[in-house]
PDB file of C-alpha atoms and ligand atoms in Angstrom:
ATOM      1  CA  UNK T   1      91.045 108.329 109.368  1.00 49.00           C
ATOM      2  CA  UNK T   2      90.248 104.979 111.148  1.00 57.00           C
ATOM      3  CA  UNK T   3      86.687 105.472 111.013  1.00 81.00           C
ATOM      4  CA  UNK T   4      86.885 105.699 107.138  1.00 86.00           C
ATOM      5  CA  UNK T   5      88.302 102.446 107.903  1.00 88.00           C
ATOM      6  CA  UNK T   6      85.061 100.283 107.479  1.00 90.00           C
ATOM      7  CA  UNK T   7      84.200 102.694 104.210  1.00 97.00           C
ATOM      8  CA  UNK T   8      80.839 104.254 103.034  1.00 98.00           C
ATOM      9  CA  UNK T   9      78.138 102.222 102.890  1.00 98.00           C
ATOM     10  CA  UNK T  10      76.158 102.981  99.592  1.00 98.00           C
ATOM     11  CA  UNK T  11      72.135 102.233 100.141  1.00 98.00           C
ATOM     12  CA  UNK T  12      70.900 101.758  96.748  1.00 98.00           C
ATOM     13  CA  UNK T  13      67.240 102.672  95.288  1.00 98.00           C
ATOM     14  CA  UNK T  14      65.419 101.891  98.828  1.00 98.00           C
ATOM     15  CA  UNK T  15      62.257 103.766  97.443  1.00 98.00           C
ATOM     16  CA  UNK T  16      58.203 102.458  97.476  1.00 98.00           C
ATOM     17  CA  UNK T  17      58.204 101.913  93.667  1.00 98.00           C
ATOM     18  CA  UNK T  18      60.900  99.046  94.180  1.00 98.00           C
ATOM     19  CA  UNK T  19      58.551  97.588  96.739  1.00 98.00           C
ATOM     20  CA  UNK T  20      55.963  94.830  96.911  1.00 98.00           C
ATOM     21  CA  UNK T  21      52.829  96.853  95.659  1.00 98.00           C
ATOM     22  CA  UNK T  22      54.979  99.475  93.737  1.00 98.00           C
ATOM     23  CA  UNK T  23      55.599 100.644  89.948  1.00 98.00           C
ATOM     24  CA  UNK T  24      58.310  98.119  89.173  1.00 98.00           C
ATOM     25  CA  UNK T  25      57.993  95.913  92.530  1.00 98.00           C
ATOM     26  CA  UNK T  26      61.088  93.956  93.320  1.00 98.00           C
ATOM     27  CA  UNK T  27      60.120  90.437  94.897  1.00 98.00           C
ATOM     28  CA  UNK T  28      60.581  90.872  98.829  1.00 98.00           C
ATOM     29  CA  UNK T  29      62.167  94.786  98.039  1.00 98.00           C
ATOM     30  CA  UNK T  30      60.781  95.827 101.174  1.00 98.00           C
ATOM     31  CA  UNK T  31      62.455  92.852 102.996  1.00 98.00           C
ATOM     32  CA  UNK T  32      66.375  94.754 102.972  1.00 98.00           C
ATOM     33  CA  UNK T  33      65.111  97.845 105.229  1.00 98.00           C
ATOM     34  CA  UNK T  34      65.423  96.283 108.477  1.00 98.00           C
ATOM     35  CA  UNK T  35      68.851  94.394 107.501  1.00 98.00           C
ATOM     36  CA  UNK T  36      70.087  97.982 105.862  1.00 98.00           C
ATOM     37  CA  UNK T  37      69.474  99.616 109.114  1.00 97.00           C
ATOM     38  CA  UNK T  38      70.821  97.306 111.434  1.00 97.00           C
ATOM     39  CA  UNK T  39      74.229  97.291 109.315  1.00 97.00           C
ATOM     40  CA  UNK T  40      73.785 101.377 109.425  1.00 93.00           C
ATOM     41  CA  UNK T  41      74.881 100.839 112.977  1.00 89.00           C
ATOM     42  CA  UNK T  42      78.112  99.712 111.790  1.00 93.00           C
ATOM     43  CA  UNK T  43      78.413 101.608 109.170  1.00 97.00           C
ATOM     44  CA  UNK T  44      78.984 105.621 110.382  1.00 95.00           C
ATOM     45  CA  UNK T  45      79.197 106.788 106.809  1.00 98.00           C
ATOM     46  CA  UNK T  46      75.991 106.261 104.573  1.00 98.00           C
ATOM     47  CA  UNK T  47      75.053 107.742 101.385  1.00 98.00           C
ATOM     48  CA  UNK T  48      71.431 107.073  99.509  1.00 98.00           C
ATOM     49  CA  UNK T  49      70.519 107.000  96.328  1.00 98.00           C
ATOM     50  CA  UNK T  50      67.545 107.949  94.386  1.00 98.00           C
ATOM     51  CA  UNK T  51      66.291 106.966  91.462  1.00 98.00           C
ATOM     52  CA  UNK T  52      64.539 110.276  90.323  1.00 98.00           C
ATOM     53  CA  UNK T  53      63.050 110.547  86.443  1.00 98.00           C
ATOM     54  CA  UNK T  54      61.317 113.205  84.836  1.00 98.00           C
ATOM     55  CA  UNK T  55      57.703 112.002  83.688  1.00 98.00           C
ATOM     56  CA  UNK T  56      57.677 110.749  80.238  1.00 98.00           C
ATOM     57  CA  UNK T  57      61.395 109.325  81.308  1.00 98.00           C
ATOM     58  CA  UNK T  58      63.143 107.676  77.832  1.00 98.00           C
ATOM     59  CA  UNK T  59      63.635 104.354  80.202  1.00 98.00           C
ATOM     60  CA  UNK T  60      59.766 104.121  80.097  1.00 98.00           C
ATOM     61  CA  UNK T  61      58.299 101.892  77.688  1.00 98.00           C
ATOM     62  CA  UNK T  62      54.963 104.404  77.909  1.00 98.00           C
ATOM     63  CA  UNK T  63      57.511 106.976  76.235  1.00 98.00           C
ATOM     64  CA  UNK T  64      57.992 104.508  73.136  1.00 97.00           C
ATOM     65  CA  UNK T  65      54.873 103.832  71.111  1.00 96.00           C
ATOM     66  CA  UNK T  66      54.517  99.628  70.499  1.00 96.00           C
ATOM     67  CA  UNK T  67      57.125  98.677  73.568  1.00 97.00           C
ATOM     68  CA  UNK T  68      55.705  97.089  76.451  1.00 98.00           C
ATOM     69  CA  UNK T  69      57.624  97.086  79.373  1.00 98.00           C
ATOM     70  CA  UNK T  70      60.428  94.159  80.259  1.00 97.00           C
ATOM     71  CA  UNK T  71      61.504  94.872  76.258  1.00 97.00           C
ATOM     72  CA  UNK T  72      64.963  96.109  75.386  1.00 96.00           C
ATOM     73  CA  UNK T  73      65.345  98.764  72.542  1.00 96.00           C
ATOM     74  CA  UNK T  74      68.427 100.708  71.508  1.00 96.00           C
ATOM     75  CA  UNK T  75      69.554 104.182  73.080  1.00 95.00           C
ATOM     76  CA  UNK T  76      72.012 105.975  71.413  1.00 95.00           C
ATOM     77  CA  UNK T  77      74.590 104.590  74.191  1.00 95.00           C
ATOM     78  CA  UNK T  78      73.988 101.151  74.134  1.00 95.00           C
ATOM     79  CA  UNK T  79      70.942  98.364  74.775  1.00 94.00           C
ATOM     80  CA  UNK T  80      68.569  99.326  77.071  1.00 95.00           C
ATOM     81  CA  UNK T  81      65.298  97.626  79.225  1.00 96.00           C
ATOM     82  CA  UNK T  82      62.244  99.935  78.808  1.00 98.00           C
ATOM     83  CA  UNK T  83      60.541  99.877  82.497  1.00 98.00           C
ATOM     84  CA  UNK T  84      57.097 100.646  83.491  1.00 98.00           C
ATOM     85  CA  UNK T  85      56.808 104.253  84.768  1.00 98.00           C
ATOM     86  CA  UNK T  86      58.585 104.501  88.106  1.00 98.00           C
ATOM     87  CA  UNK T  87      60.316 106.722  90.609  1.00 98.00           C
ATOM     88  CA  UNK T  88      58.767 109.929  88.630  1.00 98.00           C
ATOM     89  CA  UNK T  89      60.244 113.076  90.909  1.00 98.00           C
ATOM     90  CA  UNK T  90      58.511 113.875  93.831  1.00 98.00           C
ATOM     91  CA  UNK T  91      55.427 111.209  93.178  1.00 98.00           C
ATOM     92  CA  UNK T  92      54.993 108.589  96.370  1.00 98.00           C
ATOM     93  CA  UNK T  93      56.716 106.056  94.572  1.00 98.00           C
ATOM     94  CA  UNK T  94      59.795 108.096  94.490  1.00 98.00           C
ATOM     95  CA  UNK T  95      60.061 108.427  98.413  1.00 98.00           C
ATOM     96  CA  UNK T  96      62.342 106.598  99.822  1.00 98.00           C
ATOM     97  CA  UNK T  97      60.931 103.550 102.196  1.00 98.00           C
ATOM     98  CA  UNK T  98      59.517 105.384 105.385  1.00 98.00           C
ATOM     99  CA  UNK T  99      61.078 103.068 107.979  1.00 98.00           C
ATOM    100  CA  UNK T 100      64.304 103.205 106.059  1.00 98.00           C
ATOM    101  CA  UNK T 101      67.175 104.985 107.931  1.00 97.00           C
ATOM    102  CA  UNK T 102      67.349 108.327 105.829  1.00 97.00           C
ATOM    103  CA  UNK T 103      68.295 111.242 108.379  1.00 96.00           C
ATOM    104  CA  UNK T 104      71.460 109.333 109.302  1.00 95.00           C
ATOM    105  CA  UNK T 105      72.782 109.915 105.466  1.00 98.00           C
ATOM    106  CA  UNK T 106      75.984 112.224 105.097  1.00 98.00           C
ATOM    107  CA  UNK T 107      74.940 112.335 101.057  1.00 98.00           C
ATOM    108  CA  UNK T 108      71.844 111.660  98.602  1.00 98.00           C
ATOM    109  CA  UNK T 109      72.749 110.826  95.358  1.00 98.00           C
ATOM    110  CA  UNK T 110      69.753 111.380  92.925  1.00 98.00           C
ATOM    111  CA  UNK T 111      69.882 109.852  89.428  1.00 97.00           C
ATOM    112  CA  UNK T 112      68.499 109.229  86.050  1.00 98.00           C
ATOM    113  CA  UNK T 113      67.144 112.642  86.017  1.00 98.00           C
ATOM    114  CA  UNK T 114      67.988 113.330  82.180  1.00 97.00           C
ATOM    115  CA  UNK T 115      65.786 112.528  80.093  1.00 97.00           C
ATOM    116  CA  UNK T 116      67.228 110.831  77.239  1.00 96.00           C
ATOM    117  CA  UNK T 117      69.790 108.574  79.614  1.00 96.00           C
ATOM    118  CA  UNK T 118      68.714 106.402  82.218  1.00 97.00           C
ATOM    119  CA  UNK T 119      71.304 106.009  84.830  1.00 97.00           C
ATOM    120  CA  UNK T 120      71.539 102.324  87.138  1.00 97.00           C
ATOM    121  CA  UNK T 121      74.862 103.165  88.395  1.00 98.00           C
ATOM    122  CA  UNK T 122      75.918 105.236  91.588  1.00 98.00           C
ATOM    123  CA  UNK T 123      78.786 106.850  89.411  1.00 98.00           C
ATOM    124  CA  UNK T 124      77.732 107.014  85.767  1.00 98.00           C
ATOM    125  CA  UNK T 125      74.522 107.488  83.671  1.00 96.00           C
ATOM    126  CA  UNK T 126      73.774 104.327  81.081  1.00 95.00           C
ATOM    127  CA  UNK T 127      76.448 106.100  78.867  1.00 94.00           C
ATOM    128  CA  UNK T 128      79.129 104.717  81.503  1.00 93.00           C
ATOM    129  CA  UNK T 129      80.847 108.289  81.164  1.00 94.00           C
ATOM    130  CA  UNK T 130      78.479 110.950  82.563  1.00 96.00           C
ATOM    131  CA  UNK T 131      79.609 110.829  85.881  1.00 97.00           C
ATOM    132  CA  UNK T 132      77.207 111.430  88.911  1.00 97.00           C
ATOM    133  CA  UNK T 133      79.842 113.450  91.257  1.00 97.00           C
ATOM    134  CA  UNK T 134      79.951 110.309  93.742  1.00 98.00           C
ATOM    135  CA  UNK T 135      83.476 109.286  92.887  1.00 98.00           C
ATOM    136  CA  UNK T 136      84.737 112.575  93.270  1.00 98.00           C
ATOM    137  CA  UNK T 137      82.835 113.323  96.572  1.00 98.00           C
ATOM    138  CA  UNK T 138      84.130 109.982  98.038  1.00 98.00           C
ATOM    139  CA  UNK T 139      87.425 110.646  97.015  1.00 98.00           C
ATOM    140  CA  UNK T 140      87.978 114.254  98.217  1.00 98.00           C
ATOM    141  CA  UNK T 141      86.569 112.622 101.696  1.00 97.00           C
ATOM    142  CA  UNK T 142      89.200 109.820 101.607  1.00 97.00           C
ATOM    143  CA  UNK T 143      87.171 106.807 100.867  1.00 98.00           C
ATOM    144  CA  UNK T 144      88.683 103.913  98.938  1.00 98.00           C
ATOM    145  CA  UNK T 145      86.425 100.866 100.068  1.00 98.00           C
ATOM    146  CA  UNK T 146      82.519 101.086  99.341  1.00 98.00           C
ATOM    147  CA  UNK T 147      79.754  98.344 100.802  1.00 98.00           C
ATOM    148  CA  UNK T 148      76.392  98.005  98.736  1.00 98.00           C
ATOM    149  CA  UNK T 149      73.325  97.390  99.816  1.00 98.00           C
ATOM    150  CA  UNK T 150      69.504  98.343  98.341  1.00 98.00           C
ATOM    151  CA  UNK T 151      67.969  97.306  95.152  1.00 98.00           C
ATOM    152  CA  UNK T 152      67.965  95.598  92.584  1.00 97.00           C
ATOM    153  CA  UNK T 153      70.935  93.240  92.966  1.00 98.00           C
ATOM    154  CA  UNK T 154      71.156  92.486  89.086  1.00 97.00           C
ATOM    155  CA  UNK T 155      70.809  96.430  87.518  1.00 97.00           C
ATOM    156  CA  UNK T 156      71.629  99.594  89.696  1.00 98.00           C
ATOM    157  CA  UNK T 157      73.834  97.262  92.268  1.00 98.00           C
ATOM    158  CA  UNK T 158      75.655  95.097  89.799  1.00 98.00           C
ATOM    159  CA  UNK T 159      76.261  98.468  87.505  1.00 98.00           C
ATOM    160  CA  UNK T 160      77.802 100.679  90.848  1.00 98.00           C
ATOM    161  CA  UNK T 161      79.511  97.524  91.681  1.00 98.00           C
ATOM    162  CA  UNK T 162      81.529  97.133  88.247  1.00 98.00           C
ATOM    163  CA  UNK T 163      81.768 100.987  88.506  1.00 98.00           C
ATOM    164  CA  UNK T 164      83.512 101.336  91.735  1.00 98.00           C
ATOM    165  CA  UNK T 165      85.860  98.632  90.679  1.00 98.00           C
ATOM    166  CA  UNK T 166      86.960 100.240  87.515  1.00 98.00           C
ATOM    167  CA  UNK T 167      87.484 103.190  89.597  1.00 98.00           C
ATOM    168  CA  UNK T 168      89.327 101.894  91.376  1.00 98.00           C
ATOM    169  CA  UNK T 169      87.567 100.893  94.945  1.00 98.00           C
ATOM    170  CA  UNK T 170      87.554  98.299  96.973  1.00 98.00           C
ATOM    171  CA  UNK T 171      83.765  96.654  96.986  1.00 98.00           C
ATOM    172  CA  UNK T 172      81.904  94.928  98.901  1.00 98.00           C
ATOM    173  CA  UNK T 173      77.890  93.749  98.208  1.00 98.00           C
ATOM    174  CA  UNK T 174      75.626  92.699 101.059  1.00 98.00           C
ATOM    175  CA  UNK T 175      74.024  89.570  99.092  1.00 98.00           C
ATOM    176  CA  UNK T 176      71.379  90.029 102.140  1.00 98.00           C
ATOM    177  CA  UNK T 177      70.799  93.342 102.308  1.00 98.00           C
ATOM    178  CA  UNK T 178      69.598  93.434  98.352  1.00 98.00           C
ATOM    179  CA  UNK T 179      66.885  91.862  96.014  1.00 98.00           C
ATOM    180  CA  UNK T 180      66.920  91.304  92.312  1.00 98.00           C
ATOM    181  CA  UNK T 181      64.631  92.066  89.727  1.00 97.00           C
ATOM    182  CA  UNK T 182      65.916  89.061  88.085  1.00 96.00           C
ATOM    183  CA  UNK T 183      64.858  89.570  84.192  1.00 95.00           C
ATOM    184  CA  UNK T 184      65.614  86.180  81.875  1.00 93.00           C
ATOM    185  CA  UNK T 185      68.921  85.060  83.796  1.00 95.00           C
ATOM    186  CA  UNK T 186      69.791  89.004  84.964  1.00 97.00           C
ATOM    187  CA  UNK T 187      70.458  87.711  88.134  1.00 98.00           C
ATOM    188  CA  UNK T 188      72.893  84.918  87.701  1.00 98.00           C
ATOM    189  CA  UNK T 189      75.167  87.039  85.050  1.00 98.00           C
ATOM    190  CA  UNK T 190      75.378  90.449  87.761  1.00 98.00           C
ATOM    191  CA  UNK T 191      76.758  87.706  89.772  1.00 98.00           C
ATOM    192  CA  UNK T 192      79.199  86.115  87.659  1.00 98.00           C
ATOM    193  CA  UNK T 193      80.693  90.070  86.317  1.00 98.00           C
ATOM    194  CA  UNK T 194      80.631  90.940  89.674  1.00 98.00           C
ATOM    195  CA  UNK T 195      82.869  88.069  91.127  1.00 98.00           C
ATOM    196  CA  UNK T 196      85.135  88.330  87.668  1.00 98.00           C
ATOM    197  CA  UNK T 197      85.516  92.236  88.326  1.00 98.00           C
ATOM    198  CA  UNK T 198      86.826  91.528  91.878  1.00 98.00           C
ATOM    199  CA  UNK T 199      83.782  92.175  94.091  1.00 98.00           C
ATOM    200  CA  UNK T 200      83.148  90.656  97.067  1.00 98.00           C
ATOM    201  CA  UNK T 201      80.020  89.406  98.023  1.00 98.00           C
ATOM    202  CA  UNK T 202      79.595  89.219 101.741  1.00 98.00           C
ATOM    203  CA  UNK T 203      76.645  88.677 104.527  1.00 98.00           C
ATOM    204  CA  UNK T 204      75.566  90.992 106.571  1.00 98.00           C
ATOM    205  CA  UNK T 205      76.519  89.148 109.686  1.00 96.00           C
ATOM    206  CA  UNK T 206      80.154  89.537 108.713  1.00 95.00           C
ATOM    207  CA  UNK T 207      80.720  92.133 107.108  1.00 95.00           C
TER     208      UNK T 207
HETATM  209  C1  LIG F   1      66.472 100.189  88.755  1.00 70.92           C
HETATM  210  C2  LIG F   1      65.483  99.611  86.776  1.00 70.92           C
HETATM  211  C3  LIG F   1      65.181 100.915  86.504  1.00 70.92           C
HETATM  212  C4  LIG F   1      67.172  99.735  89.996  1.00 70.92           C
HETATM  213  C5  LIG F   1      66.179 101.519  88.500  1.00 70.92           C
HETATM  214  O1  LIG F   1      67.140 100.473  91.024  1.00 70.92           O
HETATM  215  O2  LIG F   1      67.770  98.627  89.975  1.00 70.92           O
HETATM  216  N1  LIG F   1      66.135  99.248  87.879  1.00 70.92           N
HETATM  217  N2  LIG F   1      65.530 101.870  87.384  1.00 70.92           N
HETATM  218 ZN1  LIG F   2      64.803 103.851  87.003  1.00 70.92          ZN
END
């Protein structure tokens, strides 16, 4: 029990096309590896995520004739950001970060593989209620406190942040460890429904 204690840290997204020189390059992406692995020596329990779409992916602006990327349409579920094409299954951009910690991981979470629903969130697709099985698998193993870390800070880390605190667990984001794609003010609002939904952002020195 104790060791579940410090909880399981959650590395979000940590893959090539979130990296300088990638599909959909977060500025300085590539810059959390190092800090993700030296809190992975704190942290005994990991789990990754993936962002994994089928080619022709509805998030993609190529899969909506007249959209250019950055541009926000409607999905049935809600308002969504078309991106470039990124993180297609099994291309290079897809792979996770190669000096990124990965064999240490009790758990990889791969989402946003259905094609008609994009998924930001380590718990639920865009819909909110398609769940991803990580709740579930963190509470059968006894975990109520979850630390974030990966990319980006403002869309797939802000959205599993506000999830795990409507489910419920105590959250934690490494303001250090991430990056933010930071799209027209994304950036600042993550931050302020993050601190509103109870989250606390920490460093990675203290944590
Ligand atoms: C992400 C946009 C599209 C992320 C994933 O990891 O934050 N952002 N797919
Ligand atoms: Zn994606």
């Amino acid at each position: 029990m104790a060791d579940r204690a410090s909880g399981m840290l959650i590395v979000v997204d940590v893959q090539y096309d979130f990296c300088p020189g990638g599909a959909l390059a977060v500025p300085d992406g590539d810059a959390v590896v190092s800090v993700v692995n030296r809190l992975s020596g704190r942290f005994p329990h990991r789990v990754l995520t993936q962002d994994w779409h089928p080619a022709g992916h509805s998030s993609f602006a190529s899969s909506h004739p007249g959209k250019s990327p950055f541009e926000t349409t409607w999905m049935p579920y809600g308002s969504q950001v078309l991106w470039p094409d990124h993180c297609v299954q099994g291309s290079p951009g897809a792979a996770f970060h190669a000096d990124l910690d990965v064999d240490g991981a009790e758990l990889i979470i791969r989402k946003g593989f259905r094609p008609s629903v994009d998924s930001y969130s380590a718990f639920f697709e865009n819909d909110r209620t398609t769940p991803t099985g990580l709740a579930g698998y963190l509470r059968d193993r006894g975990f109520g406190r979850v630390v974030l870390a990966g990319l980006a800070t403002d869309f797939c880390i802000a959205y599993s942040a506000l999830d795990a605190r409507r489910l419920g667990f105590e959250t934690v984001v490494v303001t250090d460890a991430c990056r933010a794609i930071d799209l027209d003010g994304s950036l600042a609002s993550a931050m302020r429904e993050m601190v509103a939904a109870g989250v606390t952002l920490s460093v990675s020195e203290t944590v």
